[in-house]
PDB file of C-alpha atoms in Angstrom:
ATOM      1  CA  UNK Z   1     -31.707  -6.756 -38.091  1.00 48.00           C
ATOM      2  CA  UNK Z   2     -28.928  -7.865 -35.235  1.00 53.00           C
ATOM      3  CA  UNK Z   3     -27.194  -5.459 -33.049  1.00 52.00           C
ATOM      4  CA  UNK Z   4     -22.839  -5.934 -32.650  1.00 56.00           C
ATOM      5  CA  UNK Z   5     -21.312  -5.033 -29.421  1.00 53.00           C
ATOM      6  CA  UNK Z   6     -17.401  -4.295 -29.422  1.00 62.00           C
ATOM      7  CA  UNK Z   7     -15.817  -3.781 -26.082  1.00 63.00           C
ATOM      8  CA  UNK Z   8     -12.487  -2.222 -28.148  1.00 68.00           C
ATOM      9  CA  UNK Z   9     -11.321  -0.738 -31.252  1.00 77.00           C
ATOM     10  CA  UNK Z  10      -7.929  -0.905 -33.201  1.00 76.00           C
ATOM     11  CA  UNK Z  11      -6.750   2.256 -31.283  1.00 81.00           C
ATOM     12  CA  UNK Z  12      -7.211   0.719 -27.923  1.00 77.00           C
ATOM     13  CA  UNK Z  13      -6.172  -2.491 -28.912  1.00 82.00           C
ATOM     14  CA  UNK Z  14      -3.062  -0.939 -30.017  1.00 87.00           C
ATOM     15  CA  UNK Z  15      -2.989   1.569 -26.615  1.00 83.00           C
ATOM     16  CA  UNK Z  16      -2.995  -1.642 -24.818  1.00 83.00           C
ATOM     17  CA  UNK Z  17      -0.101  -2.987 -26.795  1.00 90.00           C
ATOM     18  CA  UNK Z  18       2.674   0.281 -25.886  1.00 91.00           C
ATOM     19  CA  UNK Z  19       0.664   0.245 -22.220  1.00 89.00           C
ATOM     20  CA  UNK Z  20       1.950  -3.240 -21.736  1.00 89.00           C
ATOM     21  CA  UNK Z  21       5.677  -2.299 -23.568  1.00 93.00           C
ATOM     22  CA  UNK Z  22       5.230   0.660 -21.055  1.00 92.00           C
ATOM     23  CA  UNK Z  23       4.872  -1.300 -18.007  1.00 92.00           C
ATOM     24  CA  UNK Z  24       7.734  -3.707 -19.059  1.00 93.00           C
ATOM     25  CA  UNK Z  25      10.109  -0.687 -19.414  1.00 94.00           C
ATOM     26  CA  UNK Z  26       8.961   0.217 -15.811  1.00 94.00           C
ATOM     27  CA  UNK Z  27       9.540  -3.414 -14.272  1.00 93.00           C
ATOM     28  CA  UNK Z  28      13.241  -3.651 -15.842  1.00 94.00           C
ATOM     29  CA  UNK Z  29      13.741   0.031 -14.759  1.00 93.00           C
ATOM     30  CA  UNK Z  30      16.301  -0.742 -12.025  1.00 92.00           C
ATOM     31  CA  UNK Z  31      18.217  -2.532 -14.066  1.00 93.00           C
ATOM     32  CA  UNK Z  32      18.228  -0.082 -16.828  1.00 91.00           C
ATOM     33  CA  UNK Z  33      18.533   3.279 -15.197  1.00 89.00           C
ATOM     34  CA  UNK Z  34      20.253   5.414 -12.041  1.00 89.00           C
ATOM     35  CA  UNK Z  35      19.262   5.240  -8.625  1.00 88.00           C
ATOM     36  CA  UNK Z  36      17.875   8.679  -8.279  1.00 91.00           C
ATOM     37  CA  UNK Z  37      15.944   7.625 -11.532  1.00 93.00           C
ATOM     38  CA  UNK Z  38      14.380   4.923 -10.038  1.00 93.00           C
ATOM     39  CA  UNK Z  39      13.354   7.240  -6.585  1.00 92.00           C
ATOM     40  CA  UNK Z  40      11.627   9.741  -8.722  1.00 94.00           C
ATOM     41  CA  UNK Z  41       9.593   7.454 -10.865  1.00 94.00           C
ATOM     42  CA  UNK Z  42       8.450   5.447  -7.901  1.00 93.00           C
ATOM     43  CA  UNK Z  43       7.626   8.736  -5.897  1.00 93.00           C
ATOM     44  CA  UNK Z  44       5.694   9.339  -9.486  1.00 94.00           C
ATOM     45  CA  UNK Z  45       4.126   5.696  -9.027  1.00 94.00           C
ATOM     46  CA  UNK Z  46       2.699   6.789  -5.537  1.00 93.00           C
ATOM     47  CA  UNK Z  47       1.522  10.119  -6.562  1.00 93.00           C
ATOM     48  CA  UNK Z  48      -0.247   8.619  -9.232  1.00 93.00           C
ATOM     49  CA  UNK Z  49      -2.158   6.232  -6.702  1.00 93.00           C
ATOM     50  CA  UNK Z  50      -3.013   9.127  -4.375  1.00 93.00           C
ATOM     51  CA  UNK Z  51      -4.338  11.174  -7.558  1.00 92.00           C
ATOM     52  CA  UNK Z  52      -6.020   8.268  -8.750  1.00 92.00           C
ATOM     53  CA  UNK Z  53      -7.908   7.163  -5.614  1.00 92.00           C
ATOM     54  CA  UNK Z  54      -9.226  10.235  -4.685  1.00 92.00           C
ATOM     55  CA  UNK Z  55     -10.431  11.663  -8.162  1.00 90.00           C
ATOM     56  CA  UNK Z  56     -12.500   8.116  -7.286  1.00 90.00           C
ATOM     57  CA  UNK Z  57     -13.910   9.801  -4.612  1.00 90.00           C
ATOM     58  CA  UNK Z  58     -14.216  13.156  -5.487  1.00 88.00           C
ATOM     59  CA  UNK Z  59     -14.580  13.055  -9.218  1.00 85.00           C
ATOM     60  CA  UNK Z  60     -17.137   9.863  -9.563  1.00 83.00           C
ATOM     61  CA  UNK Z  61     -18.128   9.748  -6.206  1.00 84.00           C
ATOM     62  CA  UNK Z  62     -18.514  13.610  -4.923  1.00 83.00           C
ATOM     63  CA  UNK Z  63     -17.113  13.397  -2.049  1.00 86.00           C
ATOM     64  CA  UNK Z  64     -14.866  16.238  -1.610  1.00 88.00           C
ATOM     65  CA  UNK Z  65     -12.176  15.614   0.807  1.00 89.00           C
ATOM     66  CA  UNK Z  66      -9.526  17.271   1.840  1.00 90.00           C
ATOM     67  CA  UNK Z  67      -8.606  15.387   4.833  1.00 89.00           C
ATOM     68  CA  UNK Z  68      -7.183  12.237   2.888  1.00 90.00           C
ATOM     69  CA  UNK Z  69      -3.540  12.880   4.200  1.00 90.00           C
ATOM     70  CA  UNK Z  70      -5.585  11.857   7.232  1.00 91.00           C
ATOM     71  CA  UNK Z  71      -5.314   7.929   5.747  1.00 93.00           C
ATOM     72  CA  UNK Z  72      -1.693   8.229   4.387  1.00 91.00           C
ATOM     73  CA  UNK Z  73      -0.373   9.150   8.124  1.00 87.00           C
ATOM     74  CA  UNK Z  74      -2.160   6.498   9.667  1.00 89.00           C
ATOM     75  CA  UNK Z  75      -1.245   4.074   7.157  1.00 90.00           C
ATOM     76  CA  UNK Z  76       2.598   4.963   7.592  1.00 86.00           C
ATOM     77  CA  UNK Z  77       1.834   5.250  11.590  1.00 86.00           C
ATOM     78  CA  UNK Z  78       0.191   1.486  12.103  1.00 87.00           C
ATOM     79  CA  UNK Z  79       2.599   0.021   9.388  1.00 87.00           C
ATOM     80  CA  UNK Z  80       5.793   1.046  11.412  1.00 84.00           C
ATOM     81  CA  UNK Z  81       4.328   0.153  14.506  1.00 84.00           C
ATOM     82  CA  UNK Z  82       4.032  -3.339  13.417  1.00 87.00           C
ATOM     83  CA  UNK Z  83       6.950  -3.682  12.430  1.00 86.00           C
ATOM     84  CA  UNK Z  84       8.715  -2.422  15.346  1.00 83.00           C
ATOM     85  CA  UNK Z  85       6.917  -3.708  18.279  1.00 82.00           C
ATOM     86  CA  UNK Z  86       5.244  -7.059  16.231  1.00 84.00           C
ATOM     87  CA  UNK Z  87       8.351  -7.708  14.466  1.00 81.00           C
ATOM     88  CA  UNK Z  88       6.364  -8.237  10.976  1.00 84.00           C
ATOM     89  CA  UNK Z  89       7.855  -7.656   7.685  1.00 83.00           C
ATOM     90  CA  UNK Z  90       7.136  -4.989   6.082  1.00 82.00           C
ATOM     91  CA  UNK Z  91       4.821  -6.806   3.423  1.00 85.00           C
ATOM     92  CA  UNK Z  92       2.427  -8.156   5.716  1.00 88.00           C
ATOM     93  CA  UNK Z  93       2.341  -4.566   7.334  1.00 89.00           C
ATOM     94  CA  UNK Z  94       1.348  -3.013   4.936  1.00 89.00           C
ATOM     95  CA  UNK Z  95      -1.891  -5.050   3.793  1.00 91.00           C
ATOM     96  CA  UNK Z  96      -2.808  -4.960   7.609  1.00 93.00           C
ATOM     97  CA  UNK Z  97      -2.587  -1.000   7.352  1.00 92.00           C
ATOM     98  CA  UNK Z  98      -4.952  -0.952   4.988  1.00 92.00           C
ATOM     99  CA  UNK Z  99      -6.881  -3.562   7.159  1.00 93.00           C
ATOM    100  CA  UNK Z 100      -7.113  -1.340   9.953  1.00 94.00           C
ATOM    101  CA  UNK Z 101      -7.509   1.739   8.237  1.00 93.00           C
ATOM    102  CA  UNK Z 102     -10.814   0.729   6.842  1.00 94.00           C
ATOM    103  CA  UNK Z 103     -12.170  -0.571   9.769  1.00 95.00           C
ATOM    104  CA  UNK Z 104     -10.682   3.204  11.517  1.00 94.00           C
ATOM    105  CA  UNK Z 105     -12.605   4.827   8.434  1.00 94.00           C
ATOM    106  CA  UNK Z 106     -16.003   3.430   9.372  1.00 94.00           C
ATOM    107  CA  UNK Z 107     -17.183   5.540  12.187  1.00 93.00           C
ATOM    108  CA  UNK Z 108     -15.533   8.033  10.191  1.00 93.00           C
ATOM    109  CA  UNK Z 109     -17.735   7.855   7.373  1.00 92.00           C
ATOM    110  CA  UNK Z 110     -20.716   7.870   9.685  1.00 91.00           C
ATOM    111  CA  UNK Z 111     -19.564  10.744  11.148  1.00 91.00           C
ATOM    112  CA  UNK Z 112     -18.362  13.187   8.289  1.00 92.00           C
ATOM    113  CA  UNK Z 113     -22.079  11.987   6.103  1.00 90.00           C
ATOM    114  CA  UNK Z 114     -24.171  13.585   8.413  1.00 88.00           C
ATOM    115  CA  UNK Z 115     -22.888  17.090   6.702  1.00 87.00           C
ATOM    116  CA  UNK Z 116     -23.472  18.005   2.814  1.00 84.00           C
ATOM    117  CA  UNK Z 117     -21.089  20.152   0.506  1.00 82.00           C
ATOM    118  CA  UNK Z 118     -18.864  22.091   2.059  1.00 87.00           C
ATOM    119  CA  UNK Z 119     -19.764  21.134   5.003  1.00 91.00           C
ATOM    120  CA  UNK Z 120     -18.391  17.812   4.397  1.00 91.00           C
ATOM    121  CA  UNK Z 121     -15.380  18.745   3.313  1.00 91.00           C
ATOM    122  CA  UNK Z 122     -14.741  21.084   6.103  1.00 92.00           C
ATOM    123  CA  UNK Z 123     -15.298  18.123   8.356  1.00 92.00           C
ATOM    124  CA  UNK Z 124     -12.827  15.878   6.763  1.00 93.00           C
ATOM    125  CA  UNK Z 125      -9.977  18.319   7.543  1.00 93.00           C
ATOM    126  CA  UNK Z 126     -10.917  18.541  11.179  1.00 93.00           C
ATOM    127  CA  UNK Z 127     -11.085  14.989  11.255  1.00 92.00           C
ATOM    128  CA  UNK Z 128      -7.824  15.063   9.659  1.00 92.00           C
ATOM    129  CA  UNK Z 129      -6.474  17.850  12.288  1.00 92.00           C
ATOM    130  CA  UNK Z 130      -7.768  15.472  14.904  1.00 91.00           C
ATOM    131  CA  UNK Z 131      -5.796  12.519  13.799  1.00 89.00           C
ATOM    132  CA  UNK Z 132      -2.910  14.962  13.408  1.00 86.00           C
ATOM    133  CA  UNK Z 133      -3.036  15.710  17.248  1.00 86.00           C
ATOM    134  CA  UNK Z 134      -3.270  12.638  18.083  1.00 84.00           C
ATOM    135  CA  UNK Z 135      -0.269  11.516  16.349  1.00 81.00           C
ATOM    136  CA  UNK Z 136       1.662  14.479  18.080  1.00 80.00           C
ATOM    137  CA  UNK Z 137       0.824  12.830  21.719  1.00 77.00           C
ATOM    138  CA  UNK Z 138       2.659   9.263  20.177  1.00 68.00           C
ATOM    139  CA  UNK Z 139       5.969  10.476  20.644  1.00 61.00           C
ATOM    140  CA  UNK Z 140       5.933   8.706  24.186  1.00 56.00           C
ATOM    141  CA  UNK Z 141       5.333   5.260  22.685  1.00 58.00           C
ATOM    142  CA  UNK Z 142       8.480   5.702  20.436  1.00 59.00           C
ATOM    143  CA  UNK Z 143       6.619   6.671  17.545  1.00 65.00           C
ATOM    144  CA  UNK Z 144       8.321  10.030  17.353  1.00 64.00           C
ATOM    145  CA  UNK Z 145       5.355  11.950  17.678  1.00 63.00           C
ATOM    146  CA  UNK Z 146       4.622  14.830  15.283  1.00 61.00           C
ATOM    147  CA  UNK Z 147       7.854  14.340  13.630  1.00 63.00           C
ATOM    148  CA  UNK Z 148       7.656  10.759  12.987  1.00 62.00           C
ATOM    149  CA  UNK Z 149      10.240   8.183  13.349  1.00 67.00           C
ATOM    150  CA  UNK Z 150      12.366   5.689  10.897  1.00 70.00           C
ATOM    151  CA  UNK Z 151      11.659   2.093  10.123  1.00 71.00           C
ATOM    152  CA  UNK Z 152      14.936   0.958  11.634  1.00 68.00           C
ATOM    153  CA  UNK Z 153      17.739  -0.687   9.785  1.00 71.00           C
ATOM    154  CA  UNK Z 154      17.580  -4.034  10.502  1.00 71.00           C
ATOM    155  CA  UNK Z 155      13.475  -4.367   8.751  1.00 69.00           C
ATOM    156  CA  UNK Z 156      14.862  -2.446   5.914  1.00 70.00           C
ATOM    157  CA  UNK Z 157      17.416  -5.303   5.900  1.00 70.00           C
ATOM    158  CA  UNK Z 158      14.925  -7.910   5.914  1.00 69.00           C
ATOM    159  CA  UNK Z 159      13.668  -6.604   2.435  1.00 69.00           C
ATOM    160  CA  UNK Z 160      16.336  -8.003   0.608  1.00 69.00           C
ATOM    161  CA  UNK Z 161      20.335  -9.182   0.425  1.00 70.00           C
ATOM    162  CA  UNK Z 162      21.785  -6.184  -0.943  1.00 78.00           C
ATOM    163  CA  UNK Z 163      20.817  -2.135  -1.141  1.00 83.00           C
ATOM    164  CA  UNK Z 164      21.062  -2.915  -5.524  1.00 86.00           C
ATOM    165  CA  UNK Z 165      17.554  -5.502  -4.297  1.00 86.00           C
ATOM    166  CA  UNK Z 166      16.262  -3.541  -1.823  1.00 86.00           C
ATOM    167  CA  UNK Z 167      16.058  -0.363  -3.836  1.00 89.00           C
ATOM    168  CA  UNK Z 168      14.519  -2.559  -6.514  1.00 90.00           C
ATOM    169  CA  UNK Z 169      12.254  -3.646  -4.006  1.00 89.00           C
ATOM    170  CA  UNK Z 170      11.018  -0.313  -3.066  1.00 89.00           C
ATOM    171  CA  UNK Z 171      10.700   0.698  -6.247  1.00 93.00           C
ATOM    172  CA  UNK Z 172       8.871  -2.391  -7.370  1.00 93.00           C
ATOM    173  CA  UNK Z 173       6.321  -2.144  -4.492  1.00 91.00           C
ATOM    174  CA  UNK Z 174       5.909   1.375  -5.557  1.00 92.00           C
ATOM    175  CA  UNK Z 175       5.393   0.450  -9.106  1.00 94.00           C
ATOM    176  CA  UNK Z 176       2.591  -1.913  -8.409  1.00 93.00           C
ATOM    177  CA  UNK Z 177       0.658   0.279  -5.715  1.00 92.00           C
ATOM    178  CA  UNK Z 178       0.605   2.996  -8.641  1.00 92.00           C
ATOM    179  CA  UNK Z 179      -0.109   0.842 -11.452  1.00 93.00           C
ATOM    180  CA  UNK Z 180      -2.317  -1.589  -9.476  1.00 92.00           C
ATOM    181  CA  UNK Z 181      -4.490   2.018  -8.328  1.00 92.00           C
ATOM    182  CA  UNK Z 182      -4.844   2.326 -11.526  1.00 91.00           C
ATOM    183  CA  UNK Z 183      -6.241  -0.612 -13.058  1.00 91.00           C
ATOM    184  CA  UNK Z 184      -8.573  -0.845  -9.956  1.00 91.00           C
ATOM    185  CA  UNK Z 185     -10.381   2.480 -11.016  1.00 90.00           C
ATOM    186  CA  UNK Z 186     -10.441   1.440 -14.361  1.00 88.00           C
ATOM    187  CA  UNK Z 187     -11.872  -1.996 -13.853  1.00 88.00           C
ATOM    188  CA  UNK Z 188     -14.344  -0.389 -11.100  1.00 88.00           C
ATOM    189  CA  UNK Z 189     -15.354   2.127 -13.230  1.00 84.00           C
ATOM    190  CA  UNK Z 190     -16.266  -0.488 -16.433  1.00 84.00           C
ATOM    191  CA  UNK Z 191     -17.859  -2.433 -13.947  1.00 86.00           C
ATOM    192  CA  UNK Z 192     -21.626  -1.886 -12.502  1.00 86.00           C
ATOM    193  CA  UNK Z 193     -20.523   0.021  -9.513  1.00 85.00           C
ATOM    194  CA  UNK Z 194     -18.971   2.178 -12.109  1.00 83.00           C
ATOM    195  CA  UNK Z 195     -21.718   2.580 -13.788  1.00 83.00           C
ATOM    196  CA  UNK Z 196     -23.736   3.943 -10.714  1.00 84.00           C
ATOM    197  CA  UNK Z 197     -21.149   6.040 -10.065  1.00 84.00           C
ATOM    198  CA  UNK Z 198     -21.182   8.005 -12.925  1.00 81.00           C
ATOM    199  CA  UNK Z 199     -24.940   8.153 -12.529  1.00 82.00           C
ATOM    200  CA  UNK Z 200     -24.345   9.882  -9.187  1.00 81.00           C
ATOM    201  CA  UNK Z 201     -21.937  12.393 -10.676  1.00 78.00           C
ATOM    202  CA  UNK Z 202     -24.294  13.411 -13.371  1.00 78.00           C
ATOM    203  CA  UNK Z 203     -27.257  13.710 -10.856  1.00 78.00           C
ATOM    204  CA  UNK Z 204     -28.326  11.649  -7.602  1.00 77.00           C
ATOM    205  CA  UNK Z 205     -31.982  12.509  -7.789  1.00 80.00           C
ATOM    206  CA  UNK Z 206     -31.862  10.842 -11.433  1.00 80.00           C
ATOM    207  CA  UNK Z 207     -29.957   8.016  -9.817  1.00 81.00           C
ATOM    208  CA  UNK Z 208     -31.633   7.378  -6.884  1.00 81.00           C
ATOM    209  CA  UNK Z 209     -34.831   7.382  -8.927  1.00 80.00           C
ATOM    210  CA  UNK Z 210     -33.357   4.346 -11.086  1.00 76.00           C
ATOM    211  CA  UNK Z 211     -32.589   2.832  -7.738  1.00 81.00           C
ATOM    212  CA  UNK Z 212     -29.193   3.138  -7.451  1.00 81.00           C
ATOM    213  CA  UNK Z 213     -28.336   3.139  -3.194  1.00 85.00           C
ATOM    214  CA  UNK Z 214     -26.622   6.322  -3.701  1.00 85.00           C
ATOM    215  CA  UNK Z 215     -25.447   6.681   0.900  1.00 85.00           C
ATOM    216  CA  UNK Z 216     -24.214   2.749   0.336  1.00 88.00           C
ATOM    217  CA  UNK Z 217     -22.001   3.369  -2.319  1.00 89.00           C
ATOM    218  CA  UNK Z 218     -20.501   6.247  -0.723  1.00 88.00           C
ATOM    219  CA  UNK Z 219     -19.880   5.130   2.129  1.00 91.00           C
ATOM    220  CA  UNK Z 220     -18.148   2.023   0.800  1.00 90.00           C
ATOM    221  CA  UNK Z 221     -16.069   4.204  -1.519  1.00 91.00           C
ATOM    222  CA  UNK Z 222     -15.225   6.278   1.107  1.00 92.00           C
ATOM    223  CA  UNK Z 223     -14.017   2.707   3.293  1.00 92.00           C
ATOM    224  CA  UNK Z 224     -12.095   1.379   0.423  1.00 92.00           C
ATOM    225  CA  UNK Z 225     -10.296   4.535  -0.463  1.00 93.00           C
ATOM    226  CA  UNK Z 226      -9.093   5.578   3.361  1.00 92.00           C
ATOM    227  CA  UNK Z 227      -8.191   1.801   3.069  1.00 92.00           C
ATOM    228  CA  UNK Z 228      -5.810   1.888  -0.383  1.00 91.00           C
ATOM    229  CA  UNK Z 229      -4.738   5.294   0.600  1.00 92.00           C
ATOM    230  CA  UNK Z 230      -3.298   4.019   4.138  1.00 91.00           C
ATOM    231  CA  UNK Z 231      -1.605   1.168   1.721  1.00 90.00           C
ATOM    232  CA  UNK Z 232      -0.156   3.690  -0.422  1.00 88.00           C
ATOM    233  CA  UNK Z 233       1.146   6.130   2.257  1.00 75.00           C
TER     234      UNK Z 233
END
């Protein structure tokens, strides 16, 4: 007797199909629809990548935090200081956000896994509250402080010939950060890592006793996500 694997079914096959049609629709959006349109789906598109990044970490992973706004102020804080006082464009910023945001995120995570439960996620809001008060004190290196400041006119420029582009341009970035979230837990969660992670949701003595590293994985889920959630901020 032989065994048949099938990685899809008709259904998904065709759920793939309108997902694709879906995403087309998306990509032609500014050409198809309104301005204000366009805002609200890609303020959808970046909601979406918050949501799905930290079910990641909270749903698979169990790490309840509620200091993740932590990562989307620092991402917005070190990508306008490049491109104010280094002069890059917003692009490369934004990758090197998420650069520094990980490497930010590692004594972090040491810190914050020393507690359990609760505890943890009471720690991730001070941590949060810290960075907050820190970013109050920045308002004497023209970063506006608490408030926070604007990119300025000429980098917004830079994105593209014409506001019609560079509203496209927003929108598209947004579109792809949202979208690209997605398909990243998706593909993570089909993948082994996936597999341990659901494992560690269900129950990490089971895990651990199948040898899954259950304090490696979290703490580089923890990295990548304060890492994608600086990008997405």
């Amino acid at each position: 007797m032989s065994l048949s694997f099938t990685r899809s079914t008709k259904t998904s096959r065709i759920a793939a199909l309108l997902a694709v049609v879906l995403v087309a629709l998306l990509i032609a959006t500014p050409f198809l629809a309104s301005t204000a349109t366009q805002q609200l789906i890609g303020q959808m598109m970046i909601y979406i990548a918050l949501a799905s990044l930290w079910n990641l970490l909270a749903g698979y992973t169990g790490l309840v935090s509620v200091g993740q706004q932590a990562y989307v102020g620092l991402g917005v804080y070190i990508m306008v200081s490049f491109t104010i006082y280094l002069g890059l464009h917003p692009y490369f910023a934004i990758p090197l956000a998420g650069v520094l945001a990980a490497l930010i995120s590692m004594p972090v995570a040491k810190l914050v896994f020393r507690l359990q439960g609760a505890y943890f996620a009471i720690g991730t809001w001070v941590v949060a509250e810290v960075f907050r008060l820190i970013a109050s004190q920045l308002g004497s290196v023209g970063l506006g402080g608490g408030s926070g400041t604007s990119i300025p006119t000429p980098v917004m420029q830079a994105l593209a010939v014409n506001k019609f582009w560079r509203e496209a341009s927003i929108y598209w970035l947004a579109l792809s950060l949202g979208i690209g979230a997605l398909a990243l837990v998706y593909g993570l969660l089909r993948s082994r890592i996936g597999l341990a992670l659901t494992a560690i949701r269900d129950s990490e003595i089971a895990s651990s006793s199948l040898g899954v590293n259950i304090g490696r994985i979290k703490y580089g889920v923890y990295v990548a996500t304060a890492a994608l959630t600086a990008m997405v901020g």
